[in-house]
């Protein structure tokens, strides 16, 4: 594993009218050292240096890759460039899960980028599932403040025993702090890292109003500088030796990226005020009592309807999953209802 120092600097004039930089000391890992193909082998193109690759979607299939190991907590990160031009109906996902091992009790953390129509702001969502609690999803939906198809940006999921942070470049956009009351809803079993691109025309863009148009194929998502910084563990080993990753957990919790600085917290607050258009915490139709980890901000709450969506529809978004699979009727209805409210 080649060690490099990634110094990620981002202008956050949109949020703070200042510049700041955060240095992450991490290791990137070549594809063949930490990953394998998930599906669509012919649609996965590797660079000669093995540090970057492309996932293609065409009329025949999408494609995806996954980490070779499962990790009991960790920092999972990649530089990603999304498909350009007309990408309606397409989903690109970067996420951690253990669904292949725990079919009914899986854990999951998601970045999901939904198809886009050229000229409109890109929409995406983050989500968390614990112990198979798909009926208690914790979606938040946003628009991006940049065009993710023009250049690479780094997307990062930090998962520790105490908190979860989603980053875009060095801006934390969401933090989930573990509470005792969450119980099994907080991800607790080893997860692998996955990335996929696939056709979700039936729901991805404006509730399925805009379909994938293969005139623009192949659709290409590019990934570079992959990071797997965690304690690799077999799920069975976790049962036998649950303390095996304690040392790595302490290391993660002490790392700079596990602590949100006051300036970063201000940036996160500004991002969420300007670009978040749905929050499960304010969806009183779905949760009559907000989940225990929700910190209700009365000022922020006034911006949202009882559906958890903005009272003034400045942005649009969607809900979904990252690869074609059978979903429960309740999940499908929830996805359709969410999409219908987000249509243009």
Short mmCIF file of C-alpha atoms in Angstrom, two decimals:
data_model
loop_
_atom_site.label_atom_id
_atom_site.label_comp_id
_atom_site.label_asym_id
_atom_site.label_seq_id
_atom_site.Cartn_x
_atom_site.Cartn_y
_atom_site.Cartn_z
CA UNK A 1 0.00 0.00 0.00
CA UNK A 2 1.58 3.27 -1.08
CA UNK A 3 1.45 5.98 1.58
CA UNK A 4 0.72 9.49 0.44
CA UNK A 5 -0.27 12.64 2.20
CA UNK A 6 -3.46 14.02 0.71
CA UNK A 7 -3.80 17.69 1.47
CA UNK A 8 -7.33 18.58 0.49
CA UNK A 9 -7.96 22.31 0.19
CA UNK A 10 -11.34 23.72 -0.69
CA UNK A 11 -12.61 27.23 -1.08
CA UNK A 12 -15.76 27.50 0.97
CA UNK A 13 -16.69 31.00 -0.09
CA UNK A 14 -20.22 29.69 -0.53
CA UNK A 15 -20.35 29.04 3.20
CA UNK A 16 -17.87 31.14 5.15
CA UNK A 17 -16.31 33.68 2.78
CA UNK A 18 -12.90 32.34 3.82
CA UNK A 19 -10.43 29.68 2.73
CA UNK A 20 -9.42 26.75 4.87
CA UNK A 21 -7.49 23.53 4.37
CA UNK A 22 -7.50 20.24 6.21
CA UNK A 23 -4.68 17.74 5.92
CA UNK A 24 -5.73 14.08 5.96
CA UNK A 25 -2.87 11.65 6.48
CA UNK A 26 -4.20 8.54 4.79
CA UNK A 27 -3.08 5.74 2.52
CA UNK A 28 -4.52 5.09 -0.91
CA UNK A 29 -4.67 1.54 -2.13
CA UNK A 30 -4.28 0.14 -5.67
CA UNK A 31 -7.39 -1.60 -6.96
CA UNK A 32 -5.83 -5.07 -7.13
CA UNK A 33 -4.66 -4.82 -3.51
CA UNK A 34 -8.03 -4.07 -1.98
CA UNK A 35 -10.92 -4.52 -4.44
CA UNK A 36 -12.58 -6.88 -6.88
CA UNK A 37 -15.27 -6.64 -9.56
CA UNK A 38 -18.88 -6.86 -8.41
CA UNK A 39 -20.65 -7.13 -11.78
CA UNK A 40 -20.31 -5.95 -15.39
CA UNK A 41 -16.68 -7.01 -15.84
CA UNK A 42 -16.58 -5.86 -19.47
CA UNK A 43 -17.74 -2.40 -18.39
CA UNK A 44 -14.92 -1.83 -15.89
CA UNK A 45 -11.82 -0.14 -17.36
CA UNK A 46 -8.65 0.14 -15.31
CA UNK A 47 -5.84 2.67 -15.64
CA UNK A 48 -2.35 1.27 -16.17
CA UNK A 49 -1.22 2.50 -12.73
CA UNK A 50 -4.12 0.59 -11.07
CA UNK A 51 -4.99 3.65 -8.98
CA UNK A 52 -8.06 4.68 -10.97
CA UNK A 53 -10.83 3.05 -12.96
CA UNK A 54 -14.02 3.73 -14.88
CA UNK A 55 -17.44 2.17 -14.38
CA UNK A 56 -19.51 2.14 -17.57
CA UNK A 57 -23.23 1.75 -18.15
CA UNK A 58 -24.54 0.80 -21.59
CA UNK A 59 -27.64 -0.89 -23.00
CA UNK A 60 -26.39 -4.28 -21.80
CA UNK A 61 -25.42 -3.70 -18.20
CA UNK A 62 -24.05 -1.39 -15.57
CA UNK A 63 -21.00 -2.23 -13.47
CA UNK A 64 -19.61 -2.13 -9.97
CA UNK A 65 -16.77 -3.04 -7.66
CA UNK A 66 -16.38 -3.87 -3.97
CA UNK A 67 -13.65 -4.13 -1.38
CA UNK A 68 -12.11 -7.55 -0.90
CA UNK A 69 -12.52 -7.34 2.89
CA UNK A 70 -15.12 -6.22 5.38
CA UNK A 71 -14.09 -3.61 7.94
CA UNK A 72 -15.16 -3.06 11.51
CA UNK A 73 -15.29 0.76 11.28
CA UNK A 74 -13.07 2.84 9.03
CA UNK A 75 -12.54 5.75 6.66
CA UNK A 76 -13.74 4.99 3.14
CA UNK A 77 -13.01 7.50 0.43
CA UNK A 78 -12.56 8.07 -3.31
CA UNK A 79 -12.20 10.84 -5.80
CA UNK A 80 -15.19 10.55 -8.12
CA UNK A 81 -16.17 12.19 -11.39
CA UNK A 82 -19.78 11.59 -12.43
CA UNK A 83 -21.14 11.06 -15.96
CA UNK A 84 -21.71 14.20 -18.02
CA UNK A 85 -24.43 15.54 -20.34
CA UNK A 86 -27.85 13.91 -20.12
CA UNK A 87 -27.77 11.37 -17.28
CA UNK A 88 -31.45 11.08 -16.31
CA UNK A 89 -32.41 7.70 -14.89
CA UNK A 90 -28.85 6.81 -13.85
CA UNK A 91 -27.73 6.09 -10.30
CA UNK A 92 -24.10 6.20 -9.20
CA UNK A 93 -23.59 4.97 -5.65
CA UNK A 94 -20.64 4.93 -3.25
CA UNK A 95 -21.53 3.09 -0.07
CA UNK A 96 -20.67 0.61 2.65
CA UNK A 97 -22.80 -2.42 3.38
CA UNK A 98 -22.79 -6.03 4.58
CA UNK A 99 -25.97 -7.08 2.81
CA UNK A 100 -24.25 -9.99 1.06
CA UNK A 101 -23.54 -11.52 4.47
CA UNK A 102 -26.47 -10.36 6.58
CA UNK A 103 -29.43 -10.63 4.25
CA UNK A 104 -32.11 -9.56 6.72
CA UNK A 105 -30.09 -7.58 9.26
CA UNK A 106 -27.68 -5.61 7.09
CA UNK A 107 -26.02 -2.30 7.91
CA UNK A 108 -25.41 0.42 5.32
CA UNK A 109 -24.05 3.95 4.76
CA UNK A 110 -24.72 5.63 1.41
CA UNK A 111 -23.78 8.36 -0.98
CA UNK A 112 -26.30 8.05 -3.86
CA UNK A 113 -26.13 10.37 -6.88
CA UNK A 114 -29.32 10.50 -8.89
CA UNK A 115 -29.64 11.06 -12.61
CA UNK A 116 -29.45 14.62 -13.85
CA UNK A 117 -30.71 16.77 -16.69
CA UNK A 118 -28.05 19.06 -18.11
CA UNK A 119 -28.32 22.58 -16.76
CA UNK A 120 -29.92 21.56 -13.46
CA UNK A 121 -28.23 21.12 -10.10
CA UNK A 122 -27.18 17.56 -9.32
CA UNK A 123 -29.19 15.83 -6.60
CA UNK A 124 -27.92 13.24 -4.17
CA UNK A 125 -28.74 11.69 -0.84
CA UNK A 126 -27.02 10.17 2.16
CA UNK A 127 -28.57 7.43 4.22
CA UNK A 128 -27.93 5.09 7.14
CA UNK A 129 -29.39 1.69 7.95
CA UNK A 130 -28.61 -0.48 10.96
CA UNK A 131 -29.55 -4.08 11.62
CA UNK A 132 -31.88 -4.28 8.61
CA UNK A 133 -33.90 -1.23 9.64
CA UNK A 134 -34.76 -0.31 6.05
CA UNK A 135 -38.24 0.78 7.15
CA UNK A 136 -36.53 3.32 9.42
CA UNK A 137 -34.23 4.82 6.82
CA UNK A 138 -32.53 8.06 7.72
CA UNK A 139 -32.41 9.83 4.36
CA UNK A 140 -31.22 13.36 3.84
CA UNK A 141 -31.35 14.86 0.34
CA UNK A 142 -29.40 17.73 -1.11
CA UNK A 143 -28.23 19.45 -4.26
CA UNK A 144 -24.55 19.97 -5.03
CA UNK A 145 -23.01 23.43 -5.24
CA UNK A 146 -20.81 22.39 -8.19
CA UNK A 147 -21.03 20.27 -11.33
CA UNK A 148 -19.62 16.85 -10.31
CA UNK A 149 -19.16 15.83 -13.94
CA UNK A 150 -16.58 18.56 -14.66
CA UNK A 151 -13.82 17.44 -12.32
CA UNK A 152 -12.99 15.03 -9.53
CA UNK A 153 -14.19 15.65 -5.99
CA UNK A 154 -13.45 13.53 -2.95
CA UNK A 155 -16.36 11.79 -1.22
CA UNK A 156 -15.69 10.26 2.19
CA UNK A 157 -17.58 8.15 4.71
CA UNK A 158 -16.15 8.00 8.22
CA UNK A 159 -17.63 5.32 10.47
CA UNK A 160 -16.44 4.92 14.05
CA UNK A 161 -17.91 3.39 17.18
CA UNK A 162 -19.10 6.86 18.21
CA UNK A 163 -20.06 8.80 15.09
CA UNK A 164 -20.50 8.83 11.32
CA UNK A 165 -19.44 11.75 9.14
CA UNK A 166 -20.10 12.26 5.43
CA UNK A 167 -17.57 14.55 3.71
CA UNK A 168 -17.43 16.18 0.29
CA UNK A 169 -13.83 17.27 -0.18
CA UNK A 170 -13.04 18.61 3.30
CA UNK A 171 -16.55 19.88 4.03
CA UNK A 172 -18.50 17.70 6.47
CA UNK A 173 -22.08 17.70 5.21
CA UNK A 174 -23.63 15.38 7.79
CA UNK A 175 -22.75 13.91 11.18
CA UNK A 176 -24.61 11.17 13.03
CA UNK A 177 -23.63 10.84 16.69
CA UNK A 178 -24.37 7.48 18.22
CA UNK A 179 -26.82 7.40 21.13
CA UNK A 180 -27.68 4.50 23.42
CA UNK A 181 -31.32 4.79 22.39
CA UNK A 182 -30.43 4.01 18.75
CA UNK A 183 -29.61 0.44 19.71
CA UNK A 184 -29.19 -1.75 16.64
CA UNK A 185 -30.16 1.07 14.29
CA UNK A 186 -26.54 2.23 14.48
CA UNK A 187 -24.36 0.16 12.09
CA UNK A 188 -22.36 -2.27 14.19
CA UNK A 189 -21.30 -5.19 11.98
CA UNK A 190 -18.30 -5.26 9.59
CA UNK A 191 -19.05 -3.68 6.20
CA UNK A 192 -17.38 -3.59 2.81
CA UNK A 193 -17.05 -0.63 0.44
CA UNK A 194 -19.01 -0.72 -2.83
CA UNK A 195 -19.41 1.48 -5.92
CA UNK A 196 -21.91 0.95 -8.74
CA UNK A 197 -23.55 2.56 -11.76
CA UNK A 198 -26.89 1.29 -13.08
CA UNK A 199 -30.15 2.16 -14.82
CA UNK A 200 -32.96 3.21 -12.47
CA UNK A 201 -35.22 4.85 -15.03
CA UNK A 202 -38.38 3.87 -13.20
CA UNK A 203 -37.71 6.21 -10.25
CA UNK A 204 -34.35 7.97 -10.24
CA UNK A 205 -35.09 11.29 -11.94
CA UNK A 206 -38.29 13.19 -11.10
CA UNK A 207 -40.11 10.02 -10.10
CA UNK A 208 -39.31 8.29 -13.39
CA UNK A 209 -40.48 11.19 -15.54
CA UNK A 210 -37.12 11.32 -17.29
CA UNK A 211 -35.70 8.00 -18.51
CA UNK A 212 -32.20 6.88 -19.40
CA UNK A 213 -31.45 7.74 -23.01
CA UNK A 214 -28.83 5.38 -24.42
CA UNK A 215 -28.14 7.76 -27.25
CA UNK A 216 -25.69 9.28 -24.76
CA UNK A 217 -24.11 5.96 -23.75
CA UNK A 218 -21.74 4.84 -22.49
CA UNK A 219 -22.30 6.63 -19.21
CA UNK A 220 -19.02 6.76 -17.34
CA UNK A 221 -18.30 7.25 -13.64
CA UNK A 222 -14.61 7.62 -12.80
CA UNK A 223 -12.98 6.66 -9.49
CA UNK A 224 -9.47 7.47 -8.31
CA UNK A 225 -7.29 7.45 -5.15
CA UNK A 226 -9.30 4.87 -3.25
CA UNK A 227 -8.96 4.74 0.53
CA UNK A 228 -9.68 1.82 2.87
CA UNK A 229 -8.49 2.83 6.33
CA UNK A 230 -10.00 0.46 8.85
CA UNK A 231 -9.72 -2.82 10.68
CA UNK A 232 -10.34 -5.71 8.28
CA UNK A 233 -12.37 -8.38 10.03
CA UNK A 234 -14.32 -11.50 9.21
CA UNK A 235 -17.86 -11.21 10.65
CA UNK A 236 -17.44 -14.57 12.39
CA UNK A 237 -14.22 -13.33 13.99
CA UNK A 238 -16.14 -10.38 15.43
CA UNK A 239 -18.30 -12.83 17.39
CA UNK A 240 -15.31 -14.79 18.68
CA UNK A 241 -13.04 -11.80 19.35
CA UNK A 242 -15.14 -8.62 19.51
CA UNK A 243 -12.25 -6.51 20.87
CA UNK A 244 -9.85 -7.32 18.04
CA UNK A 245 -10.26 -3.86 16.46
CA UNK A 246 -10.11 -1.75 19.61
CA UNK A 247 -6.68 -0.35 18.77
CA UNK A 248 -7.77 0.72 15.28
CA UNK A 249 -10.97 2.23 16.68
CA UNK A 250 -8.95 4.44 19.01
CA UNK A 251 -6.72 5.47 16.10
CA UNK A 252 -9.75 6.43 14.00
CA UNK A 253 -11.37 8.40 16.79
CA UNK A 254 -8.17 10.40 17.35
CA UNK A 255 -7.65 11.17 13.65
CA UNK A 256 -8.14 14.73 12.41
CA UNK A 257 -11.03 13.75 10.17
CA UNK A 258 -12.98 12.35 13.14
CA UNK A 259 -13.22 15.78 14.73
CA UNK A 260 -15.17 18.58 13.09
CA UNK A 261 -13.48 21.92 13.75
CA UNK A 262 -15.58 24.98 14.63
CA UNK A 263 -14.94 26.40 11.17
CA UNK A 264 -15.94 23.14 9.48
CA UNK A 265 -19.07 22.99 11.62
CA UNK A 266 -20.00 26.45 10.40
CA UNK A 267 -19.45 25.26 6.82
CA UNK A 268 -21.65 22.23 7.44
CA UNK A 269 -24.40 24.40 8.89
CA UNK A 270 -24.28 26.75 5.91
CA UNK A 271 -24.32 23.82 3.46
CA UNK A 272 -27.33 22.26 5.13
CA UNK A 273 -29.20 25.56 5.26
CA UNK A 274 -28.65 26.23 1.57
CA UNK A 275 -28.61 22.80 -0.10
CA UNK A 276 -30.54 20.30 2.05
CA UNK A 277 -34.12 19.98 0.81
CA UNK A 278 -35.28 16.90 2.76
CA UNK A 279 -34.55 15.68 6.28
CA UNK A 280 -36.11 12.66 7.94
CA UNK A 281 -35.78 14.48 11.26
CA UNK A 282 -38.50 16.93 10.15
CA UNK A 283 -40.70 14.34 8.46
CA UNK A 284 -43.45 14.20 11.09
CA UNK A 285 -45.68 12.11 8.83
CA UNK A 286 -43.06 9.39 8.83
CA UNK A 287 -41.83 9.84 12.41
CA UNK A 288 -44.37 11.32 14.82
CA UNK A 289 -41.49 11.43 17.30
CA UNK A 290 -38.10 12.25 15.72
CA UNK A 291 -35.49 9.49 16.04
CA UNK A 292 -33.31 9.93 19.09
CA UNK A 293 -30.21 11.11 17.22
CA UNK A 294 -32.08 14.05 15.66
CA UNK A 295 -31.15 17.46 17.04
CA UNK A 296 -34.15 19.62 16.22
CA UNK A 297 -33.30 23.22 15.39
CA UNK A 298 -36.51 25.28 15.78
CA UNK A 299 -35.30 27.88 13.26
CA UNK A 300 -34.39 25.20 10.73
CA UNK A 301 -37.58 23.25 11.43
CA UNK A 302 -39.73 26.18 10.32
CA UNK A 303 -38.28 25.84 6.80
CA UNK A 304 -39.72 22.35 6.36
CA UNK A 305 -43.20 20.95 5.82
CA UNK A 306 -44.53 18.01 7.81
CA UNK A 307 -43.30 15.81 4.95
CA UNK A 308 -39.71 16.77 5.80
CA UNK A 309 -39.38 18.80 2.58
CA UNK A 310 -38.80 22.50 2.15
CA UNK A 311 -41.85 24.71 2.27
CA UNK A 312 -40.47 26.56 -0.72
CA UNK A 313 -39.34 24.09 -3.36
CA UNK A 314 -35.99 25.64 -4.23
CA UNK A 315 -34.32 22.33 -4.96
CA UNK A 316 -35.42 18.93 -6.15
CA UNK A 317 -34.37 15.45 -5.16
CA UNK A 318 -35.07 11.76 -5.08
CA UNK A 319 -34.84 8.53 -3.22
CA UNK A 320 -33.58 5.14 -4.18
CA UNK A 321 -31.09 2.33 -4.00
CA UNK A 322 -27.86 1.55 -5.75
CA UNK A 323 -28.45 -1.60 -7.73
CA UNK A 324 -31.41 -3.53 -9.04
CA UNK A 325 -32.79 -5.77 -6.34
CA UNK A 326 -36.14 -6.84 -4.96
CA UNK A 327 -37.46 -4.38 -2.40
CA UNK A 328 -40.42 -4.64 -0.05
CA UNK A 329 -43.75 -3.14 -1.03
CA UNK A 330 -43.48 -0.55 1.76
CA UNK A 331 -40.04 0.52 0.54
CA UNK A 332 -41.24 0.84 -3.03
CA UNK A 333 -44.27 2.90 -2.03
CA UNK A 334 -42.11 5.14 0.12
CA UNK A 335 -39.70 5.68 -2.78
CA UNK A 336 -42.52 6.45 -5.21
CA UNK A 337 -44.20 8.87 -2.80
CA UNK A 338 -40.90 10.65 -2.21
CA UNK A 339 -40.27 10.95 -5.91
CA UNK A 340 -43.74 12.23 -6.69
CA UNK A 341 -43.25 15.12 -4.30
CA UNK A 342 -39.89 15.93 -5.87
CA UNK A 343 -41.07 16.09 -9.48
CA UNK A 344 -40.49 19.26 -11.46
#
